[in-house]
Amino acid sequence: MSLVNLFDAASRMPAAWSSEVLGQIGTASVKLLRMDGTPVVEESHGAAEILIVLDGRLELVVQGAAVAVGPGEMCRIPAGAHHEVRPGSRGTLLIVEVPED
């Protein structure tokens, strides 16, 4: 068993919006990233993502719909869904990336 303090790990990350893989659970990747308020252009992925806000706030547009995710909340982004991060998103984000069959 290994213990990771997510807030300490996020504070040591050299750049915001650059995720770090903390581990694997089956085929799922568990990632951590630090949000710094800058927007991220629209993207889509071949895997579903579960976005869990540990602290702060994540402002998204998913498939054209605005979504706000606060501390302790999560949002599931289906594989292939277009999404972007709006300005003002700050805090610590845990991502579980789940490849779809």
mmCIF file of C-alpha atoms in Angstrom:
data_model
loop_
_atom_site.group_PDB
_atom_site.id
_atom_site.type_symbol
_atom_site.label_atom_id
_atom_site.label_comp_id
_atom_site.label_asym_id
_atom_site.label_seq_id
_atom_site.Cartn_x
_atom_site.Cartn_y
_atom_site.Cartn_z
ATOM 1 C CA MET A 1 0.000 0.000 0.000
ATOM 2 C CA SER A 2 1.285 3.464 -0.820
ATOM 3 C CA LEU A 3 -0.026 6.692 0.655
ATOM 4 C CA VAL A 4 -0.157 9.870 -1.459
ATOM 5 C CA ASN A 5 -1.190 13.273 -0.152
ATOM 6 C CA LEU A 6 -2.980 14.675 -3.205
ATOM 7 C CA PHE A 7 -2.634 18.321 -2.168
ATOM 8 C CA ASP A 8 1.128 17.972 -1.577
ATOM 9 C CA ALA A 9 1.528 16.175 -4.900
ATOM 10 C CA ALA A 10 -0.410 18.920 -6.721
ATOM 11 C CA SER A 11 1.658 21.680 -5.111
ATOM 12 C CA ARG A 12 4.861 20.025 -6.376
ATOM 13 C CA MET A 13 3.657 19.821 -9.975
ATOM 14 C CA PRO A 14 5.825 22.043 -12.203
ATOM 15 C CA ALA A 15 3.001 23.315 -14.435
ATOM 16 C CA ALA A 16 -0.748 23.732 -14.252
ATOM 17 C CA TRP A 17 -2.897 21.673 -16.641
ATOM 18 C CA SER A 18 -0.205 19.045 -17.006
ATOM 19 C CA SER A 19 -1.548 15.864 -15.447
ATOM 20 C CA GLU A 20 0.522 13.332 -13.572
ATOM 21 C CA VAL A 21 -0.459 9.661 -13.493
ATOM 22 C CA LEU A 22 -0.595 8.543 -9.866
ATOM 23 C CA GLY A 23 -1.494 4.949 -10.561
ATOM 24 C CA GLN A 24 -3.590 2.369 -12.374
ATOM 25 C CA ILE A 25 -6.670 0.488 -11.242
ATOM 26 C CA GLY A 26 -7.320 -2.249 -13.768
ATOM 27 C CA THR A 27 -7.402 -0.431 -17.106
ATOM 28 C CA ALA A 28 -8.212 2.956 -15.510
ATOM 29 C CA SER A 29 -5.572 5.637 -14.979
ATOM 30 C CA VAL A 30 -5.763 7.891 -11.919
ATOM 31 C CA LYS A 31 -4.351 11.333 -12.682
ATOM 32 C CA LEU A 32 -3.885 14.541 -10.747
ATOM 33 C CA LEU A 33 -3.606 18.090 -12.010
ATOM 34 C CA ARG A 34 -3.542 21.637 -10.751
ATOM 35 C CA MET A 35 -5.883 24.213 -12.314
ATOM 36 C CA ASP A 36 -4.659 27.819 -12.403
ATOM 37 C CA GLY A 37 -7.552 29.840 -13.827
ATOM 38 C CA THR A 38 -6.495 29.754 -17.458
ATOM 39 C CA PRO A 39 -8.856 28.237 -20.035
ATOM 40 C CA VAL A 40 -8.140 25.028 -21.941
ATOM 41 C CA VAL A 41 -9.288 24.793 -25.559
ATOM 42 C CA GLU A 42 -11.884 22.262 -26.650
ATOM 43 C CA GLU A 43 -10.711 18.661 -26.796
ATOM 44 C CA SER A 44 -12.047 15.121 -26.830
ATOM 45 C CA HIS A 45 -10.517 11.811 -25.775
ATOM 46 C CA GLY A 46 -10.854 8.172 -26.738
ATOM 47 C CA ALA A 47 -11.545 7.268 -23.108
ATOM 48 C CA ALA A 48 -14.238 8.384 -20.673
ATOM 49 C CA GLU A 49 -13.076 10.667 -17.864
ATOM 50 C CA ILE A 50 -14.412 11.074 -14.364
ATOM 51 C CA LEU A 51 -13.418 14.530 -13.108
ATOM 52 C CA ILE A 52 -13.397 14.967 -9.321
ATOM 53 C CA VAL A 53 -12.790 18.438 -7.893
ATOM 54 C CA LEU A 54 -10.894 18.137 -4.604
ATOM 55 C CA ASP A 55 -10.788 21.867 -3.996
ATOM 56 C CA GLY A 56 -11.626 24.959 -6.018
ATOM 57 C CA ARG A 57 -14.018 24.997 -8.952
ATOM 58 C CA LEU A 58 -14.013 23.566 -12.475
ATOM 59 C CA GLU A 59 -16.011 25.458 -15.104
ATOM 60 C CA LEU A 60 -16.641 23.369 -18.218
ATOM 61 C CA VAL A 61 -18.536 23.408 -21.459
ATOM 62 C CA VAL A 62 -19.431 19.805 -22.386
ATOM 63 C CA GLN A 63 -21.041 19.236 -25.777
ATOM 64 C CA GLY A 64 -22.158 22.903 -25.732
ATOM 65 C CA ALA A 65 -23.657 22.836 -22.204
ATOM 66 C CA ALA A 66 -22.119 24.773 -19.300
ATOM 67 C CA VAL A 67 -21.234 22.642 -16.268
ATOM 68 C CA ALA A 68 -19.820 23.881 -12.943
ATOM 69 C CA VAL A 69 -18.163 21.305 -10.674
ATOM 70 C CA GLY A 70 -17.394 22.275 -7.069
ATOM 71 C CA PRO A 71 -15.401 20.714 -4.242
ATOM 72 C CA GLY A 72 -16.434 17.140 -3.544
ATOM 73 C CA GLU A 73 -18.365 16.879 -6.816
ATOM 74 C CA MET A 74 -17.628 14.832 -9.908
ATOM 75 C CA CYS A 75 -18.565 14.964 -13.558
ATOM 76 C CA ARG A 76 -18.359 12.112 -16.077
ATOM 77 C CA ILE A 77 -17.261 13.007 -19.588
ATOM 78 C CA PRO A 78 -18.087 10.223 -22.077
ATOM 79 C CA ALA A 79 -15.428 9.070 -24.530
ATOM 80 C CA GLY A 80 -15.443 11.273 -27.616
ATOM 81 C CA ALA A 81 -17.401 14.127 -25.981
ATOM 82 C CA HIS A 82 -16.114 17.584 -26.857
ATOM 83 C CA HIS A 83 -15.333 19.648 -23.770
ATOM 84 C CA GLU A 84 -13.406 22.759 -22.813
ATOM 85 C CA VAL A 85 -12.359 24.407 -19.578
ATOM 86 C CA ARG A 86 -13.605 27.947 -19.100
ATOM 87 C CA PRO A 87 -11.512 30.750 -17.560
ATOM 88 C CA GLY A 88 -11.504 30.886 -13.764
ATOM 89 C CA SER A 89 -11.167 27.144 -13.120
ATOM 90 C CA ARG A 90 -8.829 26.822 -10.118
ATOM 91 C CA GLY A 91 -7.874 24.176 -7.605
ATOM 92 C CA THR A 92 -6.991 20.503 -7.560
ATOM 93 C CA LEU A 93 -8.560 18.012 -9.946
ATOM 94 C CA LEU A 94 -8.436 14.213 -9.768
ATOM 95 C CA ILE A 95 -9.122 12.465 -13.079
ATOM 96 C CA VAL A 96 -10.010 8.808 -13.507
ATOM 97 C CA GLU A 97 -9.575 7.909 -17.170
ATOM 98 C CA VAL A 98 -11.546 4.817 -18.120
ATOM 99 C CA PRO A 99 -11.003 3.237 -21.553
ATOM 100 C CA GLU A 100 -14.288 2.108 -23.072
ATOM 101 C CA ASP A 101 -14.641 -1.288 -24.719
#
